[in-house]
Coordinates of C-alpha atoms in Angstrom, one line a residue:
M1 CA 74.3 217.3 48.0
E2 CA 72.6 214.1 49.3
S3 CA 74.6 210.9 49.3
H4 CA 73.7 207.4 50.5
A5 CA 76.5 205.3 51.9
A6 CA 76.2 201.7 52.9
R7 CA 75.1 201.2 56.5
I8 CA 77.9 200.5 59.0
E9 CA 77.2 198.0 61.7
T10 CA 79.1 197.5 65.0
S11 CA 78.4 196.4 68.6
V12 CA 79.1 199.8 70.3
L13 CA 79.3 203.3 68.8
I14 CA 81.2 205.8 70.9
I15 CA 80.5 209.5 70.2
G16 CA 83.6 211.6 71.2
A17 CA 87.3 210.7 71.4
G18 CA 88.2 212.6 74.6
P19 CA 89.4 210.9 77.8
A20 CA 86.0 209.3 78.4
G21 CA 85.4 208.1 74.9
A22 CA 88.9 207.0 74.1
A23 CA 89.1 205.1 77.4
A24 CA 85.8 203.3 76.6
A25 CA 87.1 202.4 73.1
A26 CA 90.4 201.1 74.4
L27 CA 88.8 199.1 77.1
L28 CA 86.1 197.6 74.8
A29 CA 88.7 196.8 72.2
T30 CA 90.9 195.1 74.8
Y31 CA 87.9 193.0 75.9
G32 CA 87.3 191.9 72.3
I33 CA 84.2 194.0 71.7
E34 CA 83.8 195.5 68.3
N35 CA 83.3 199.2 68.4
V36 CA 83.5 202.4 66.3
M37 CA 84.6 205.7 67.8
I38 CA 83.7 208.9 66.0
N39 CA 85.0 212.4 66.6
K40 CA 83.8 215.5 64.8
Y41 CA 87.2 217.1 65.0
G42 CA 90.2 216.2 62.8
G43 CA 92.3 214.7 65.6
V44 CA 92.8 214.6 69.4
A45 CA 92.8 217.6 71.8
N46 CA 94.9 220.4 70.3
S47 CA 95.7 222.0 73.7
P48 CA 96.7 220.9 77.2
R49 CA 93.2 221.4 78.7
A50 CA 92.9 218.8 81.6
H51 CA 96.1 217.7 83.1
I52 CA 95.9 216.2 86.6
T53 CA 95.9 212.4 86.3
N54 CA 95.1 210.9 89.6
Q55 CA 95.9 207.4 91.0
R56 CA 92.7 205.7 90.1
A57 CA 93.0 207.0 86.5
V58 CA 96.6 205.8 86.2
E59 CA 95.4 202.4 87.5
V60 CA 93.2 202.1 84.4
F61 CA 96.2 202.8 82.2
R62 CA 98.0 200.1 84.2
D63 CA 95.2 197.6 83.7
L64 CA 95.3 198.4 80.0
G65 CA 99.1 197.9 79.9
L66 CA 99.6 201.6 79.1
E67 CA 101.1 202.9 82.4
R68 CA 104.6 203.1 81.0
D69 CA 103.4 205.0 78.0
L70 CA 101.6 207.5 80.3
I71 CA 104.6 207.9 82.6
A72 CA 106.9 208.5 79.7
V73 CA 105.1 211.8 78.9
A74 CA 104.0 212.7 82.4
T75 CA 105.4 215.3 84.8
P76 CA 106.0 213.3 88.0
Q77 CA 104.4 214.1 91.4
S78 CA 107.8 215.3 92.7
L79 CA 107.6 218.3 90.3
M80 CA 103.9 219.1 90.8
G81 CA 103.4 220.1 94.4
E82 CA 105.1 223.4 95.3
H83 CA 102.2 225.8 94.6
V84 CA 103.4 229.4 95.0
Y85 CA 101.1 232.3 95.7
A86 CA 102.6 235.6 94.7
T87 CA 102.0 238.8 92.8
S88 CA 103.6 237.3 89.7
L89 CA 106.1 234.6 88.8
T90 CA 109.0 237.1 89.3
G91 CA 107.2 239.1 92.0
R92 CA 106.8 238.9 95.7
E93 CA 105.9 235.5 97.2
L94 CA 102.9 235.6 99.6
G95 CA 102.9 231.9 100.6
R96 CA 103.2 228.3 99.5
L97 CA 101.2 225.1 99.6
R98 CA 102.5 221.6 99.2
T99 CA 99.8 220.1 97.0
W100 CA 99.0 216.8 95.3
Y101 CA 100.0 214.9 98.4
T102 CA 103.7 216.0 98.3
H103 CA 103.7 217.0 102.0
P104 CA 105.2 214.1 103.9
H105 CA 102.0 213.7 105.9
F106 CA 99.9 213.2 102.8
K107 CA 102.5 211.5 100.8
A108 CA 102.5 208.4 103.0
E109 CA 98.7 208.1 102.6
H110 CA 99.0 208.6 98.8
D111 CA 101.6 205.8 98.6
L112 CA 99.4 203.5 100.7
A113 CA 96.4 204.0 98.4
S114 CA 97.8 202.7 95.1
P115 CA 100.8 201.3 93.3
C116 CA 100.4 204.3 91.0
S117 CA 101.2 207.9 91.5
V118 CA 99.4 211.0 90.7
C119 CA 101.1 212.8 87.7
D120 CA 100.5 215.7 85.3
V121 CA 99.7 214.6 81.8
P122 CA 98.2 217.4 79.5
Q123 CA 95.2 216.2 77.6
D124 CA 96.9 216.6 74.2
L125 CA 99.5 214.0 75.4
L126 CA 97.1 211.7 77.2
E127 CA 94.4 211.3 74.5
P128 CA 96.8 209.9 71.8
I129 CA 97.9 207.1 74.1
L130 CA 94.3 205.9 74.5
V131 CA 93.2 206.5 70.9
N132 CA 96.3 204.7 69.5
A133 CA 95.8 201.8 71.8
A134 CA 92.1 201.5 70.9
A135 CA 92.9 201.6 67.1
L136 CA 95.7 199.1 67.4
R137 CA 93.4 196.7 69.4
G138 CA 90.5 196.9 66.9
T139 CA 88.5 200.1 67.3
A140 CA 87.5 201.7 64.1
V141 CA 88.4 205.4 64.7
R142 CA 86.7 208.0 62.4
F143 CA 87.8 211.6 62.8
N144 CA 86.0 214.5 61.0
T145 CA 82.8 212.5 61.6
E146 CA 79.9 214.3 63.4
L147 CA 76.8 212.9 64.9
L148 CA 73.6 214.5 63.5
S149 CA 70.9 212.4 65.2
F150 CA 70.0 209.0 66.4
E151 CA 67.0 206.7 67.0
Q152 CA 66.8 203.7 69.2
D153 CA 64.5 200.6 69.3
D154 CA 64.4 197.4 71.3
N155 CA 67.3 195.9 69.4
G156 CA 69.7 198.7 68.9
V157 CA 70.5 202.3 67.9
S158 CA 70.7 203.9 64.5
A159 CA 72.9 207.0 64.4
R160 CA 73.0 209.4 61.5
V161 CA 76.5 210.9 61.0
I162 CA 78.2 213.1 58.4
D163 CA 81.7 213.1 57.1
R164 CA 82.7 216.8 57.6
L165 CA 85.2 216.6 54.7
T166 CA 83.0 215.1 52.0
G167 CA 79.5 216.0 53.3
M168 CA 78.5 212.4 52.9
E169 CA 75.9 211.2 55.4
S170 CA 75.7 207.6 56.6
T171 CA 74.1 205.5 59.3
I172 CA 75.9 203.5 61.9
R173 CA 73.8 200.8 63.5
C174 CA 74.9 199.5 66.9
Q175 CA 73.6 197.5 69.8
Y176 CA 74.6 200.2 72.3
M177 CA 75.8 203.8 72.0
I178 CA 78.1 205.8 74.4
G179 CA 77.8 209.5 74.5
A180 CA 81.2 210.9 75.4
D181 CA 80.8 214.2 73.6
G182 CA 81.7 216.6 76.4
A183 CA 80.0 219.5 78.2
N184 CA 77.9 220.5 75.2
S185 CA 76.8 216.9 74.7
L186 CA 74.4 216.5 71.8
V187 CA 73.7 213.0 73.0
A188 CA 72.6 214.1 76.4
R189 CA 70.5 216.8 74.9
L190 CA 68.7 214.5 72.4
L191 CA 68.1 212.0 75.2
D192 CA 66.6 214.9 77.3
L193 CA 68.6 213.8 80.3
P194 CA 67.6 215.7 83.5
F195 CA 70.2 218.0 85.0
E196 CA 70.6 219.9 88.2
G197 CA 72.6 223.0 88.6
H198 CA 73.8 226.0 86.5
M199 CA 76.1 226.5 83.6
N200 CA 78.2 229.6 82.8
L201 CA 78.8 230.9 86.3
G202 CA 82.1 232.5 85.3
G203 CA 84.5 232.9 82.5
S204 CA 88.2 232.2 82.0
I205 CA 90.7 232.6 79.2
N206 CA 93.4 230.0 78.5
V207 CA 96.6 231.2 76.8
V208 CA 98.9 228.4 75.7
F209 CA 102.4 229.6 75.2
K210 CA 106.0 228.7 75.1
A211 CA 108.6 230.5 77.3
D212 CA 111.8 229.4 79.0
L213 CA 111.0 230.0 82.7
E214 CA 113.3 227.4 84.2
R215 CA 115.2 230.0 86.3
F216 CA 112.0 231.0 88.0
C217 CA 110.6 227.6 88.6
A218 CA 113.1 224.8 88.9
H219 CA 114.0 225.6 92.5
R220 CA 110.3 225.7 93.5
P221 CA 108.7 223.1 91.2
G222 CA 105.0 223.1 90.9
D223 CA 102.4 222.5 88.2
M224 CA 100.5 225.7 89.1
Y225 CA 101.5 229.2 90.3
W226 CA 98.8 231.4 91.7
F227 CA 98.9 235.2 91.4
L228 CA 96.8 237.9 93.1
K229 CA 96.2 240.4 90.3
P230 CA 93.8 243.3 89.6
G231 CA 91.1 242.2 87.2
V232 CA 87.9 240.2 86.8
G233 CA 87.8 236.9 88.6
M234 CA 86.8 235.4 91.9
G235 CA 84.3 237.7 93.5
G236 CA 85.5 240.6 91.4
N237 CA 89.1 239.9 92.3
G238 CA 91.8 238.7 89.9
V239 CA 93.3 235.2 90.4
G240 CA 95.8 234.6 87.6
V241 CA 97.2 231.1 87.2
L242 CA 100.3 230.0 85.4
R243 CA 100.0 226.3 84.7
M244 CA 102.9 224.2 83.7
A245 CA 102.3 222.0 80.6
R246 CA 105.9 220.9 80.2
P247 CA 108.6 221.8 82.7
W248 CA 109.6 224.5 82.3
T249 CA 109.0 225.6 78.7
R250 CA 105.3 225.2 77.9
W251 CA 102.6 226.9 79.8
V252 CA 98.9 227.7 80.1
G253 CA 98.1 231.2 81.4
V254 CA 94.6 231.4 82.9
W255 CA 92.8 234.8 83.3
G256 CA 89.3 235.6 84.1
Y257 CA 86.8 237.6 82.1
D258 CA 83.3 239.0 82.7
I259 CA 81.0 236.4 81.2
N260 CA 78.2 239.0 81.1
G261 CA 80.3 241.6 79.2
A262 CA 81.8 241.8 75.7
K263 CA 83.4 238.8 74.1
P264 CA 87.1 238.6 75.2
D265 CA 89.8 239.7 72.9
L266 CA 91.7 236.6 71.8
S267 CA 94.3 238.5 69.8
H268 CA 97.9 237.5 69.8
E269 CA 98.8 240.8 71.4
F270 CA 96.3 240.3 74.3
G271 CA 97.7 236.8 74.8
V272 CA 101.2 238.2 75.1
R273 CA 100.0 240.8 77.6
I274 CA 98.4 238.1 79.8
A275 CA 101.5 235.9 79.7
H276 CA 103.8 238.9 80.6
A277 CA 101.4 240.0 83.4
L278 CA 101.6 236.5 85.0
I279 CA 105.3 236.2 84.5
G280 CA 105.9 239.8 85.8
D281 CA 108.5 240.6 83.2
D282 CA 107.7 241.7 79.7
S283 CA 111.2 241.2 78.4
I284 CA 110.7 237.4 78.5
S285 CA 110.3 235.9 75.0
V286 CA 106.8 234.4 74.7
E287 CA 105.5 232.3 71.8
I288 CA 101.7 232.1 71.8
E289 CA 100.3 228.7 70.6
S290 CA 96.6 229.2 71.1
M291 CA 93.9 231.0 73.0
S292 CA 90.5 229.8 74.1
T293 CA 87.7 230.5 76.6
W294 CA 85.9 228.2 79.1
T295 CA 83.2 228.7 81.6
V296 CA 82.7 227.7 85.2
N297 CA 79.9 225.2 85.6
D298 CA 78.0 223.5 88.5
V299 CA 75.9 220.9 86.8
F300 CA 75.4 217.1 87.1
A301 CA 72.9 214.7 85.4
L302 CA 70.3 213.0 87.5
D303 CA 70.3 210.2 85.0
N304 CA 73.1 209.1 82.7
M305 CA 71.3 206.6 80.4
K306 CA 68.1 205.9 78.5
G307 CA 67.5 202.6 76.9
R308 CA 70.6 201.6 74.9
V309 CA 72.3 205.0 75.0
L310 CA 74.6 205.7 78.0
C311 CA 76.6 208.9 78.7
V312 CA 80.0 209.2 80.2
G313 CA 82.3 212.0 81.3
D314 CA 81.6 215.7 80.9
A315 CA 78.4 214.9 79.1
V316 CA 76.9 214.2 82.5
H317 CA 79.1 216.1 85.0
R318 CA 80.4 219.6 84.5
H319 CA 82.4 221.6 87.1
P320 CA 85.4 223.8 87.7
P321 CA 88.9 222.3 87.4
M322 CA 89.6 222.4 91.1
N323 CA 90.7 219.0 92.5
G324 CA 91.6 217.8 89.0
L325 CA 88.5 215.5 89.0
G326 CA 87.3 216.0 85.4
S327 CA 89.1 213.7 83.1
N328 CA 89.8 211.3 85.9
T329 CA 86.2 210.8 86.7
S330 CA 85.4 210.5 83.0
I331 CA 87.9 207.7 82.6
Q332 CA 86.5 206.0 85.7
D333 CA 83.0 206.2 84.2
S334 CA 84.2 204.2 81.2
Y335 CA 86.0 201.8 83.4
N336 CA 82.8 201.1 85.3
L337 CA 80.8 200.7 82.1
A338 CA 83.0 198.8 79.6
W339 CA 83.1 195.4 81.4
K340 CA 79.4 195.5 81.9
L341 CA 78.8 196.2 78.2
A342 CA 81.2 193.4 77.3
L343 CA 79.3 190.8 79.4
V344 CA 75.9 191.9 78.1
L345 CA 77.1 191.8 74.5
R346 CA 78.5 188.3 75.0
G347 CA 75.2 187.2 76.4
V348 CA 76.8 186.3 79.7
A349 CA 74.8 189.0 81.6
S350 CA 71.3 190.3 81.3
P351 CA 70.9 193.9 80.0
S352 CA 69.8 194.7 83.6
L353 CA 73.5 194.8 84.5
L354 CA 73.8 198.1 82.7
E355 CA 71.3 199.7 85.1
T356 CA 74.0 199.4 87.7
Y357 CA 76.1 202.0 85.7
R358 CA 73.4 204.5 86.6
D359 CA 73.1 203.4 90.2
E360 CA 76.9 203.6 90.8
R361 CA 78.0 206.6 88.7
V362 CA 75.3 209.2 89.1
P363 CA 76.1 209.7 92.8
V364 CA 79.8 210.0 91.9
G365 CA 79.0 212.7 89.3
R366 CA 76.9 214.6 92.0
Q367 CA 79.8 214.3 94.5
I368 CA 82.6 215.5 92.3
V369 CA 80.6 218.5 90.9
R370 CA 79.8 219.6 94.5
R371 CA 83.4 219.0 95.7
A372 CA 85.0 221.0 92.8
N373 CA 82.6 224.0 93.3
E374 CA 83.1 224.0 97.1
S375 CA 86.9 224.0 96.6
M376 CA 86.7 226.9 94.1
H377 CA 84.8 228.9 96.7
T378 CA 87.8 228.8 99.1
L379 CA 89.7 231.2 96.9
P380 CA 87.7 234.4 97.5
A381 CA 88.5 234.1 101.2
I382 CA 92.1 235.0 100.4
F383 CA 91.0 238.4 99.1
Q384 CA 88.5 238.8 101.9
A385 CA 91.3 238.5 104.4
L386 CA 92.9 241.5 102.7
N387 CA 89.6 243.4 103.1
L388 CA 89.2 243.5 99.3
S389 CA 85.5 243.0 98.6
S390 CA 85.4 244.4 95.0
A391 CA 87.8 244.5 92.1
P392 CA 90.8 246.6 93.3
D393 CA 93.1 248.6 91.2
E394 CA 96.8 247.8 91.2
E395 CA 97.6 250.4 93.8
T396 CA 94.9 249.3 96.2
L397 CA 95.9 245.6 95.9
E398 CA 99.6 246.5 96.5
S399 CA 98.7 248.5 99.6
A400 CA 96.6 245.7 101.0
I401 CA 99.5 243.2 100.5
N402 CA 102.0 245.6 102.0
S403 CA 99.8 245.9 105.1
L404 CA 100.5 242.2 105.9
S405 CA 104.0 243.1 106.8
E406 CA 103.1 246.0 109.2
P407 CA 103.4 245.7 113.0
G408 CA 100.5 246.1 115.3
E409 CA 97.4 244.2 116.3
V410 CA 95.2 245.1 113.3
A411 CA 97.9 244.0 110.8
K412 CA 98.5 240.8 112.8
R413 CA 94.9 239.8 112.6
K414 CA 94.8 240.5 108.9
R415 CA 98.1 238.6 108.4
H416 CA 96.8 235.5 110.3
A417 CA 93.5 235.6 108.4
F418 CA 95.3 235.7 105.1
E419 CA 97.6 232.9 106.0
D420 CA 94.7 230.7 107.3
A421 CA 92.7 231.4 104.1
L422 CA 95.6 230.4 101.9
Q423 CA 96.3 227.2 103.9
A424 CA 92.5 226.4 103.8
S425 CA 92.7 226.3 100.0
I426 CA 94.6 223.0 100.2
I427 CA 91.1 221.4 99.9
G428 CA 91.2 222.3 96.2
F429 CA 94.1 219.9 95.6
N430 CA 94.1 217.3 98.4
T431 CA 90.9 215.2 98.5
L432 CA 92.2 211.7 98.4
G433 CA 89.0 210.2 99.7
V434 CA 87.0 211.6 96.8
E435 CA 89.4 209.9 94.5
T436 CA 89.8 206.6 96.2
N437 CA 86.8 205.7 98.4
Q438 CA 84.4 204.4 95.8
N439 CA 81.4 203.1 97.6
Y440 CA 78.9 201.6 95.2
H441 CA 75.4 200.4 96.0
S442 CA 73.8 198.5 93.2
A443 CA 72.7 195.0 92.0
A444 CA 76.3 194.5 90.9
V445 CA 77.3 194.5 94.5
I446 CA 76.2 191.7 96.9
D447 CA 76.1 193.0 100.5
D448 CA 77.4 190.5 103.0
G449 CA 75.2 191.8 105.9
E450 CA 78.1 193.3 107.8
P451 CA 77.5 196.9 108.9
E452 CA 79.4 199.7 107.2
P453 CA 82.6 200.3 109.0
A454 CA 82.7 203.4 111.2
Y455 CA 85.5 205.2 109.3
S456 CA 87.4 207.4 111.7
R457 CA 88.4 210.0 109.1
D458 CA 86.5 212.1 106.6
E459 CA 85.5 210.1 103.6
E460 CA 86.3 212.9 101.2
L461 CA 89.6 214.0 102.5
Y462 CA 91.3 210.7 103.5
Y463 CA 91.8 207.2 102.1
N464 CA 89.8 204.6 104.1
P465 CA 90.7 201.1 102.9
S466 CA 87.9 198.6 103.2
T467 CA 86.8 195.3 101.6
K468 CA 83.2 196.0 102.3
P469 CA 81.3 195.0 99.1
G470 CA 81.0 198.1 96.9
R471 CA 84.4 199.5 98.0
H472 CA 87.5 199.6 95.8
L473 CA 89.9 196.8 96.6
P474 CA 92.6 198.1 99.0
H475 CA 96.1 198.4 97.6
L476 CA 98.8 196.2 99.1
W477 CA 102.0 194.6 98.1
L478 CA 102.5 190.8 97.7
I479 CA 105.6 188.8 96.9
K480 CA 106.1 186.3 94.0
D481 CA 109.5 184.9 93.1
Q482 CA 111.0 187.4 95.6
R483 CA 109.6 190.3 93.7
R484 CA 106.8 192.7 94.9
V485 CA 103.5 192.5 93.0
S486 CA 100.6 194.8 93.6
I487 CA 97.3 193.1 94.4
F488 CA 95.8 195.1 91.6
D489 CA 97.9 193.3 89.1
L490 CA 96.2 190.0 90.1
C491 CA 92.8 191.5 89.1
G492 CA 91.2 193.4 86.2
K493 CA 91.8 192.8 82.5
G494 CA 88.1 192.4 82.0
R495 CA 87.8 189.4 84.3
F496 CA 86.3 188.7 87.7
T497 CA 88.9 187.5 90.3
V498 CA 88.5 185.4 93.4
L499 CA 91.1 186.1 96.1
T500 CA 91.5 183.4 98.7
G501 CA 94.2 182.0 101.0
V502 CA 95.4 178.9 102.6
G503 CA 92.7 176.2 102.6
G504 CA 90.7 178.0 99.9
E505 CA 91.1 175.4 97.2
I506 CA 87.4 174.8 97.0
W507 CA 87.0 178.2 95.3
H508 CA 88.7 176.8 92.2
D509 CA 85.9 174.3 92.0
A510 CA 83.3 177.0 92.6
A511 CA 84.8 179.2 89.8
R512 CA 84.8 176.3 87.3
A513 CA 81.2 175.6 88.1
V514 CA 80.3 179.2 87.5
F515 CA 82.1 179.2 84.1
E516 CA 80.5 175.9 83.1
R517 CA 77.0 177.2 84.0
L518 CA 77.2 180.9 83.1
G519 CA 80.2 181.2 80.8
V520 CA 81.8 184.0 82.9
Q521 CA 85.6 183.9 83.3
I522 CA 86.9 183.9 86.8
V523 CA 90.6 183.9 87.8
V524 CA 91.3 182.4 91.3
R525 CA 94.4 183.8 93.1
T526 CA 95.7 182.4 96.3
I527 CA 97.5 184.6 98.8
G528 CA 99.3 183.4 101.9
R529 CA 102.1 181.2 103.2
G530 CA 102.9 178.6 100.6
C531 CA 100.4 180.1 98.1
N532 CA 101.0 181.5 94.6
Y533 CA 101.5 184.9 96.2
E534 CA 103.1 185.4 99.6
D535 CA 101.6 187.8 102.1
S536 CA 105.1 188.6 103.3
Y537 CA 104.1 192.0 104.9
G538 CA 101.0 190.6 106.5
D539 CA 98.9 193.3 104.9
Y540 CA 96.4 191.0 103.2
R541 CA 95.5 189.2 106.4
R542 CA 95.1 192.5 108.1
L543 CA 93.0 194.2 105.4
S544 CA 91.1 191.5 103.6
G545 CA 88.4 191.2 106.2
V546 CA 88.0 187.4 105.6
D547 CA 89.5 184.2 107.0
D548 CA 92.2 182.2 105.3
D549 CA 89.8 180.0 103.4
G550 CA 87.3 182.8 102.8
A551 CA 87.2 184.8 99.6
L552 CA 86.9 188.3 98.0
L553 CA 85.2 188.5 94.7
I554 CA 86.7 191.4 92.7
R555 CA 85.0 192.9 89.7
P556 CA 86.9 193.8 86.5
D557 CA 87.0 197.4 87.7
H558 CA 88.8 196.5 91.0
V559 CA 85.6 196.9 93.1
V560 CA 84.7 194.3 95.7
A561 CA 81.5 192.6 94.5
W562 CA 81.1 190.2 97.3
R563 CA 83.0 188.5 100.2
S564 CA 82.7 185.3 102.1
Q565 CA 84.2 185.2 105.6
K566 CA 84.9 181.4 105.2
G567 CA 85.0 178.8 102.5
P568 CA 81.6 177.3 101.4
D569 CA 80.7 174.4 103.6
S570 CA 79.5 172.0 101.0
S571 CA 79.0 172.9 97.3
P572 CA 80.0 175.6 94.9
E573 CA 76.3 176.8 94.8
E574 CA 77.0 179.9 96.9
L575 CA 79.3 181.5 94.3
L576 CA 77.0 180.5 91.5
N577 CA 74.1 182.2 93.2
V578 CA 76.1 185.3 93.7
F579 CA 77.0 185.5 90.0
E580 CA 73.4 184.8 89.0
E581 CA 72.3 187.8 91.0
I582 CA 75.1 190.1 89.7
L583 CA 74.6 189.1 86.1
G584 CA 70.8 189.3 86.4
K585 CA 70.6 185.7 85.4
S586 CA 68.2 184.7 88.2
T587 CA 65.4 186.5 86.4
C588 CA 66.6 186.8 82.8
T589 CA 68.8 184.4 80.9
S590 CA 69.3 186.0 77.6
G591 CA 71.3 189.0 76.3
P592 CA 70.3 191.5 73.7
S593 CA 69.4 190.3 70.2

């Protein structure tokens, strides 16, 4: 039945209401930008799916004023890190890792990197926070609405959508469209975005179930328990995972299947068998909630936009769950993009500013896909250390494990190799540098001519604070009215921020001149003795990289856009020139029509 509904018009249309789409909607609504978010399903995620929520993602919630809502449903870091390797939850322990920066050595660095802590928030609890915030702040949220096709021209995008309940088709006309429609993205496919890599490299089954397992876990709290089991999995060996969704009563059992074989049996009985195999006790009462399959991918987009359509999240980077980078990177994509869209739509910035989304986030997508896949490949070494090169039966696996406890030189070498391989798998959980060391190179970053610092530690493994333009602003604590304040709380909220110190009063004049000429909002914060914020610990002077009267220009996404070692000698023209370059106003002075 053909129906013709009135055309809907909006500034931004967002396709998909997962972490990437919902974050984009919440941010744009907070910035006062009209937007519509559609989702072909009837609601938010119906299973835990993604769960690790790292520091940079929590910072976005903090900037949105939603950190408390997130923490209220999160499992804290203190209950996440004791990863047990065993034959089953009730079986023999083979070793442990202290993951997610819970080891004291890594915990200190984790705490220095952010005012926020990594936590575990299942996707079905995270998405409602963002979707509700978006709706309350002005986003028009339309569930059961599916994108069919779209066309774009010089002035906007026309998307044809269908209401899956009524069958009614309509057109949504927008100035820009965001494709946040996941790993099977229709938007990316219709754009014909170029990709590199391979999909469907392996298969896994998720079994979501309820069971009271507190007596097995509360004394060794972790968000994942890893089991060596016979079966299909890594390199022909079974790696069963019991993932905590709510301590200690809701779980996700993960089991491999042969992606080239028959379709897996997703019956209730099979789900119970998987759950009992992972627990190691079939007398435990298990209530199956749902079952689903997913595949291991190694794919990233070489481009994330064409014209007025931009893609975020899994639509442009698809990888295994190792390192917990998926939803976090997706949220960061939207954090990078939303403020740029807001400035362009207000006519403050040239559309060329949006090109910097490509320049800054495509390399991030490439990096996290490579990192997650390399981390996944550390797991087969655990089996190789046991001299298991093909799928073993239960007796063979048990014999190999028993051999680790035998005396003698051969057993000792095997034992040490197994322990080394297990410890080496920490790279699948602790990669703080990947999460925190953003390093952008684009027209939205004005280089100050200083050489890139020679970072003494691996950029993927360790946090390396720097105010080099393009880096994320380093975290530190300041004091106001005798209370600690994170430097991040001085920034963000959709605005540029100038940070300066004693003698930096001229930056107030410079910021006013920029606003009067270009209409861009700039907040000036002074830090130091006698200033609005006291540098009581001395960290700002040590980390800022500028003199007292110099300045750091911080973008709305907490990235250093530019820095000046000293205050301008004469006029505010220097800051004005910087903004004209960032906003593309030196060559183009009008926004989209």
